Coordinates of C-alpha atoms in Angstrom, one line a residue:
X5 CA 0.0 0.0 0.0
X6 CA 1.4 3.3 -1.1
X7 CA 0.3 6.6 0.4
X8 CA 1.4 9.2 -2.1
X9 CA 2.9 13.1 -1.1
X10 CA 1.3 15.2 -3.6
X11 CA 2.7 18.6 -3.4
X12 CA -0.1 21.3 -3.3
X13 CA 0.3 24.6 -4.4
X14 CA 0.5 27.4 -2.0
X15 CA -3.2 28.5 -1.6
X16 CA -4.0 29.0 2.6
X17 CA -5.7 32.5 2.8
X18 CA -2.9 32.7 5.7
X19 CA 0.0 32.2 4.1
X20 CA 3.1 33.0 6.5
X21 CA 6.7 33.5 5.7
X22 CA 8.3 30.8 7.7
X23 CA 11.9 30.2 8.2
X24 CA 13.6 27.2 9.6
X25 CA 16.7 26.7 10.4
X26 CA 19.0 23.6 9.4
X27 CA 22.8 22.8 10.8
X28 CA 23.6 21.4 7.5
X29 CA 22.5 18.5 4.6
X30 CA 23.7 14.9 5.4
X31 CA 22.2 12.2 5.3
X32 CA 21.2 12.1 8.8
X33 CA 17.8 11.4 10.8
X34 CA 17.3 14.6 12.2
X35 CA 18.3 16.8 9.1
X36 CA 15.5 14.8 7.2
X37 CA 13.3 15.5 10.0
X38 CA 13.7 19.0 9.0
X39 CA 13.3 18.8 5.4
X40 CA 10.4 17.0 6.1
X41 CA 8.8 20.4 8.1
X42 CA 10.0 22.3 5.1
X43 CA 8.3 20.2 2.4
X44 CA 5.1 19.6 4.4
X45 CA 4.8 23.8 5.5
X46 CA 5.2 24.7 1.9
X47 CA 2.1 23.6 1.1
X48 CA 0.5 26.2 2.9
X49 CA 3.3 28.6 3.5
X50 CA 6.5 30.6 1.8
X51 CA 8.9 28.3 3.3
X52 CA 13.0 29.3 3.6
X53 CA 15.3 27.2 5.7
X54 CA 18.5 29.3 6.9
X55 CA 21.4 27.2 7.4
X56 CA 24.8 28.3 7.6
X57 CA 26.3 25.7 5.8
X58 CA 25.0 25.6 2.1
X59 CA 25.1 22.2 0.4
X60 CA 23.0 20.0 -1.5
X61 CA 20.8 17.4 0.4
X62 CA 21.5 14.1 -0.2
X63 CA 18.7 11.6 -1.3
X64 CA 15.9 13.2 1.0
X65 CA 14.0 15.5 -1.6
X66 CA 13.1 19.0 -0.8
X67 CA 10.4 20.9 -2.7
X68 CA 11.2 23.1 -5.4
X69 CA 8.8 26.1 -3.6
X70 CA 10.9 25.4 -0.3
X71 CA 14.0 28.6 -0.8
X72 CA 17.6 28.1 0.9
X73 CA 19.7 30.7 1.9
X74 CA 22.8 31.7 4.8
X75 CA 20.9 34.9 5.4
X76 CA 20.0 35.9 8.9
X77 CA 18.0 38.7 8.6
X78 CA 15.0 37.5 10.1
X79 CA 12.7 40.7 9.9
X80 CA 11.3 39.5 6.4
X81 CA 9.7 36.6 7.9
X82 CA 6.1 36.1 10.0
X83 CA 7.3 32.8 11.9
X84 CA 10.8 31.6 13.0
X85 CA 11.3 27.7 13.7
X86 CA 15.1 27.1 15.4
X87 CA 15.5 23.4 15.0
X88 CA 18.6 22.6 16.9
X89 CA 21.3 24.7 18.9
X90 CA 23.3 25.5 16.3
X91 CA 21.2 28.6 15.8
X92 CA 20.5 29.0 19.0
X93 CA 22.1 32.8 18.5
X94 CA 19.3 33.6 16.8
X95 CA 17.3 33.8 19.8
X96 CA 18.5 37.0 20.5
X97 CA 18.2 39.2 17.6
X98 CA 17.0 42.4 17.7
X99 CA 14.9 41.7 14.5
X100 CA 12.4 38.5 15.9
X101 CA 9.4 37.7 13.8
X102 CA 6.0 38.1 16.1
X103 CA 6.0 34.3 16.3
X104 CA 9.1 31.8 17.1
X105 CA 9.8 28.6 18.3
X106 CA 12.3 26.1 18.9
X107 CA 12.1 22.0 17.9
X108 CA 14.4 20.3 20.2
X109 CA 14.4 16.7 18.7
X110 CA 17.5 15.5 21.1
X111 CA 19.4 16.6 24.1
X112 CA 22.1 17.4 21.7
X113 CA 24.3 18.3 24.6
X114 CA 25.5 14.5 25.1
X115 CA 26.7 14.6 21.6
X116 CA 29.8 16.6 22.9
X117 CA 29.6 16.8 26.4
X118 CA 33.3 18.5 26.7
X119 CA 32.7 21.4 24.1
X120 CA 32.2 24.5 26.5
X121 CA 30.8 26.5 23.8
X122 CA 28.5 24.1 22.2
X123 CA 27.1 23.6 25.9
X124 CA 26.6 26.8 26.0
X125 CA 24.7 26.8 22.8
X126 CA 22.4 23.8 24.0
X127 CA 21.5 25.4 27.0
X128 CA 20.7 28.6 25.0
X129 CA 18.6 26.8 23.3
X130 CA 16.5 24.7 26.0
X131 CA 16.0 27.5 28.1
X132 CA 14.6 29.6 25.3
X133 CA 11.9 31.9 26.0
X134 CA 9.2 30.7 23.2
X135 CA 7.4 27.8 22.8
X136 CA 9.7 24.5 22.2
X137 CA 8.2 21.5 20.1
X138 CA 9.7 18.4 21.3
X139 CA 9.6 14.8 20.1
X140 CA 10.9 12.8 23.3
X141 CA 9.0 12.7 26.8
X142 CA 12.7 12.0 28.5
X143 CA 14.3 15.0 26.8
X144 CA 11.7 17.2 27.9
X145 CA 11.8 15.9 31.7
X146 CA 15.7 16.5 32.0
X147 CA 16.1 20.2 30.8
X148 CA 13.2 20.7 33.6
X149 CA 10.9 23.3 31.2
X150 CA 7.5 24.9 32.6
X151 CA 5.9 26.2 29.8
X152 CA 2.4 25.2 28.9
X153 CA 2.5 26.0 25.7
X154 CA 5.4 23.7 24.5
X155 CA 3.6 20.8 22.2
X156 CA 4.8 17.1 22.1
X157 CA 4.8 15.8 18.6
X158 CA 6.0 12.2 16.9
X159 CA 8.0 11.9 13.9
X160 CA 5.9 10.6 10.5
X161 CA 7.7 8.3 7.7
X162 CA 7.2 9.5 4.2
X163 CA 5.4 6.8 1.7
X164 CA 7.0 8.2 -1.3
X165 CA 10.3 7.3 0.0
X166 CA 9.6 4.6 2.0
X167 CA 6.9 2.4 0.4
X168 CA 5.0 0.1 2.4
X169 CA 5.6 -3.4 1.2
X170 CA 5.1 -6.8 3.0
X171 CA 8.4 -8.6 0.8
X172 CA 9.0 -12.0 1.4
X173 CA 11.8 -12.3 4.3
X174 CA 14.9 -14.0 3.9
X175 CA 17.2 -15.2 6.7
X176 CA 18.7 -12.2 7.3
X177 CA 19.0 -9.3 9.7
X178 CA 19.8 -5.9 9.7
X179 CA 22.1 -3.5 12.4
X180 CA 21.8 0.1 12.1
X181 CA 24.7 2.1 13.6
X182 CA 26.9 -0.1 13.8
X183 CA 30.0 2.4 14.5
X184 CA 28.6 4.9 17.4
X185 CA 29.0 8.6 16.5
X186 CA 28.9 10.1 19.3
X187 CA 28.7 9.1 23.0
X188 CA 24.6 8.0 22.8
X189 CA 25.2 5.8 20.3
X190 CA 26.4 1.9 20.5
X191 CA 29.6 2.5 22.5
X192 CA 29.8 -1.3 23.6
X193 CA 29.0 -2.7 20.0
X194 CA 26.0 -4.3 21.2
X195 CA 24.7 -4.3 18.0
X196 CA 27.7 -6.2 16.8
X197 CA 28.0 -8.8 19.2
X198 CA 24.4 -10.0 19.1
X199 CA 24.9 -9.8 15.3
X200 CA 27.6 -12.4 15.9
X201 CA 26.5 -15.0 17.9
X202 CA 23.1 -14.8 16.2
X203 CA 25.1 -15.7 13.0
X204 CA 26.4 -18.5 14.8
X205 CA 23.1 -20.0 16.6
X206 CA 21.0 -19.2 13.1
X207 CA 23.3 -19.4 10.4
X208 CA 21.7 -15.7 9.5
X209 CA 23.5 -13.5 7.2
X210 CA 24.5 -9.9 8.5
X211 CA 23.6 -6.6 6.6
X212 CA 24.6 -3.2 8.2
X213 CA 24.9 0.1 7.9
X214 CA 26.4 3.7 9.4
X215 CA 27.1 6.9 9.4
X216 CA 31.2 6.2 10.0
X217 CA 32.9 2.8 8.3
X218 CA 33.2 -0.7 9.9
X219 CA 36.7 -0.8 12.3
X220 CA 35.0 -3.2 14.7
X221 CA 33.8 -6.6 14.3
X222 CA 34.8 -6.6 10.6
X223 CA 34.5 -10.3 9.8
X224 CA 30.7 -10.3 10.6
X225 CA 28.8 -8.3 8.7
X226 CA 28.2 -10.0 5.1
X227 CA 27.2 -6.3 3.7
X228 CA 28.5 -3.0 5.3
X229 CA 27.1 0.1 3.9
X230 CA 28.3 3.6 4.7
X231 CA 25.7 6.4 4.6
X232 CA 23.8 4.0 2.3
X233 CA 21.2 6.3 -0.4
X234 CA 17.4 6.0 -0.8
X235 CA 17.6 2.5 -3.5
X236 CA 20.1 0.8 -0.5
X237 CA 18.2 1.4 2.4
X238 CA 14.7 0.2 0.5
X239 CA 16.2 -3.0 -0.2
X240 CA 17.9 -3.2 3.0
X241 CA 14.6 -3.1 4.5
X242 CA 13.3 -5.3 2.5
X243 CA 15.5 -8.5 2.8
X244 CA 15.9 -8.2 6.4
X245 CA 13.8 -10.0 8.8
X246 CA 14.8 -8.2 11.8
X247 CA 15.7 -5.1 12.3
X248 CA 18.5 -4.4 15.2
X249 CA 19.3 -0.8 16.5
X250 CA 21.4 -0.2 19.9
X251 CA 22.1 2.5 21.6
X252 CA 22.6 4.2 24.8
X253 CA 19.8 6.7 24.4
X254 CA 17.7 8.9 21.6
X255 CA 15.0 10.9 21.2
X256 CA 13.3 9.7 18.8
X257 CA 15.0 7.5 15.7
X258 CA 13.0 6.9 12.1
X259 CA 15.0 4.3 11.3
X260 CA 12.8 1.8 13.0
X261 CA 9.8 3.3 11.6
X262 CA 11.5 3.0 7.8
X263 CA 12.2 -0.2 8.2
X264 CA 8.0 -1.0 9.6
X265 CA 7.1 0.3 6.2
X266 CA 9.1 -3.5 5.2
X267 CA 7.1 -5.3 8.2
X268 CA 10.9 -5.2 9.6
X269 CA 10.4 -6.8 13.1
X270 CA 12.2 -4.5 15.5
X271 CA 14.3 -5.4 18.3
X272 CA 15.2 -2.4 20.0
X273 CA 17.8 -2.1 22.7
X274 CA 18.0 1.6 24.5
X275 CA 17.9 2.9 28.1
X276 CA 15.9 6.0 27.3
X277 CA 13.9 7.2 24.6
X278 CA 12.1 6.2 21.2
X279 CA 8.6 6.9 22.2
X280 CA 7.1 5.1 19.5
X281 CA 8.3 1.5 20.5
X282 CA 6.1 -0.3 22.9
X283 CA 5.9 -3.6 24.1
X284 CA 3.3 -4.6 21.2
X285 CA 5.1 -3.9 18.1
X286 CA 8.7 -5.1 19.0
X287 CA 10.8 -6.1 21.3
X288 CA 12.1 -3.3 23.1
X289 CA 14.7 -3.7 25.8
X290 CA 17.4 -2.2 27.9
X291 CA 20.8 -0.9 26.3
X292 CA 22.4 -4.3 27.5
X293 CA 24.1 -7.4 25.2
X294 CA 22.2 -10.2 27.2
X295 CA 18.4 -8.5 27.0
X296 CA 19.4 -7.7 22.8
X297 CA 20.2 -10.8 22.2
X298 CA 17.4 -12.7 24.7
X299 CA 14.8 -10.4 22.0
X300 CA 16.7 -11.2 19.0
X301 CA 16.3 -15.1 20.0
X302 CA 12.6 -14.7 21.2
X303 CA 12.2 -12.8 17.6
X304 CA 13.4 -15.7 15.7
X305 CA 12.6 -18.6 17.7
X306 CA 8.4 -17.6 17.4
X307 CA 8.0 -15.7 14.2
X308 CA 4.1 -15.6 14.6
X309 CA 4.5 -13.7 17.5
X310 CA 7.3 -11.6 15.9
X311 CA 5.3 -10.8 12.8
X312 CA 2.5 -9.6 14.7
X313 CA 4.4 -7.0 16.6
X314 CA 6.4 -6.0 13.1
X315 CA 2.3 -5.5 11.6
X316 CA 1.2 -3.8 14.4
X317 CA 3.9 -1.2 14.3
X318 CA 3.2 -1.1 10.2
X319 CA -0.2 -0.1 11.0
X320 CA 0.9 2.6 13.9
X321 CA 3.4 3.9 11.4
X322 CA -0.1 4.3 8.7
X323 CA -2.0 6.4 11.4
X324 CA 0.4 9.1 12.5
X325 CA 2.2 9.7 9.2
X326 CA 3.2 13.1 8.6
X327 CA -0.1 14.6 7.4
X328 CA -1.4 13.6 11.2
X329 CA 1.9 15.6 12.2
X330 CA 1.8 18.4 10.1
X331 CA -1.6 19.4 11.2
X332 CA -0.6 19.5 14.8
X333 CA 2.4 22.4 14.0
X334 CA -0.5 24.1 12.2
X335 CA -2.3 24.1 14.7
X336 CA 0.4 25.9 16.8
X337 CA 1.8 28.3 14.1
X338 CA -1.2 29.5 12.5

């Protein structure tokens, strides 16, 4: 079943100039996040994201109507949206549109938790006057906010991209992040090491992929990919029967939801965070090799029980897409 993204011509009898800001273009979760606000406000909108690092996006597609630019003159513009800290200076211009906001996706402060200025920066940016839109209940509880008009939101997958498919499964599984980035990630190669032994006990084959190339654990994976593009993470998706991501902590991630559009089953190890993820559509565990690998058995060893989880998250996935989303920003910036 494919849901298809339509772009609509600008026509809301309040149409805003909106600005977003944007650290940068990589291929990367949270920059697609963005572009995904962009594409979905300029339907209704004049859309600009200001970013002081011009590039060109990598396979996530951004309308034609959506303008880029390093410009920070903000007076121009109706509504301001700062999506992560490295604008956080913004905050303080003499030149603030009537309405502004901040999107806090992650506690980006534990991404470099010895940089004194980018610190700074994060706090900056949590302790902002203006309403904050946040995407993680744990995230919001640690930087301590009071403000009743900050709105909780979830993050959508886009059909177009991502089409739902139920493929037939092979005997394969799947580890995203592999390498850790940065300290939230998979420091203790969990995601590895249950790859291995399950390997061993199943005779599985091992795809993965990362932001950063394989230098642990080479001689397992049977396919390593490196910031894989649109075609490679589709097929990815849809070859793998599970689905194993690892880490310390996030926010929110959209990889597992991609890889629900493939009826991936999900086995999910993290301490805190990734508010979609229940108990009833995968097997979600502490950040620990033993419970990861417990799941990752439990996933293989009863598949009925697995496949139901993997088509109960497809169907959550279906309900709050991004058109579910993008009417509740609308509600807030209109």
């Amino acid at each position: 079943m494919a849901v298809n993204w339509h772009y609509i011509p600008n026509c809301c009898f309040n149409c805003m100039k909106i600005a977003l800001t944007i650290p940068g273009f990589s291929a990367h979760g949270g920059i697609n996040v963005i572009l995904e606000w962009a594409n979905r406000l300029s339907e209704f909108h004049e859309v600009t994201l200001i970013t002081s690092k011009l590039g060109k996006h990598q396979w996530y597609p951004l309308e034609k109507a959506v303008k880029v630019t390093t410009d920070i003159y903000l007076k121009k513009y109706d509504c301001l949206i700062v999506c992560s800290p490295h604008h956080s200076f913004l905050l303080e211009s003499k030149h603030l549109p009537d309405k502004c906001f901040v999107f806090m996706q992650m506690l980006e402060d534990k991404f470099k938790p010895h940089d004194i200025a980018w610190q700074r920066a994060c706090k900056a940016f949590y302790n902002a006057k203006f309403p904050m839109f946040y995407i993680s209940e744990w995230n919001y509880a640690e930087i301590k906010r009071s403000n009743d008009q900050d709105v909780y939101l979830g993050n959508g997958v886009n059909f177009d991209l991502f089409p739902l498919e139920d493929p037939i499964k092979e005997n394969v599984i799947l580890v995203e992040g592999w390498e850790p980035s940065n300290p939230t990630k998979d420091v203790d190669y969990v995601g590895a090491k249950v790859a291995k032994e399950l390997k061993k006990l199943y005779g599985c084959k091992v795809l993965a992929y990362s932001q950063l190339p394989c230098k642990e654990y080479m001689e397992v994976p049977d396919e390593y990919h490196v910031k894989p593009n649109l075609e490679t993470l589709n097929n990815l998706y849809r070859r793998a029967k599970i689905f194993i991501k690892a880490t310390k902590c996030d926010a929110r991630s959209t990889a597992p939801l991609e890889a629900a559009t493939k009826n991936c089953v999900v086995v999910r190890g993290i301490d805190k965070g990734d508010d979609d993820l229940f108990v009833d559509n995968c097997y979600k565990v502490g950040y620990n090799y033993n419970q990861v690998l417990s799941a990752a058995i439990q996933a293989f060893d009863n598949p009925e029980k697995a496949k139901k989880k993997a088509e109960e998250l497809q169907s959550q996935i279906m309900i709050y897409d991004w058109f579910y989303w993008r009417a509740k920003v609308r509600e807030v910036i209109e």
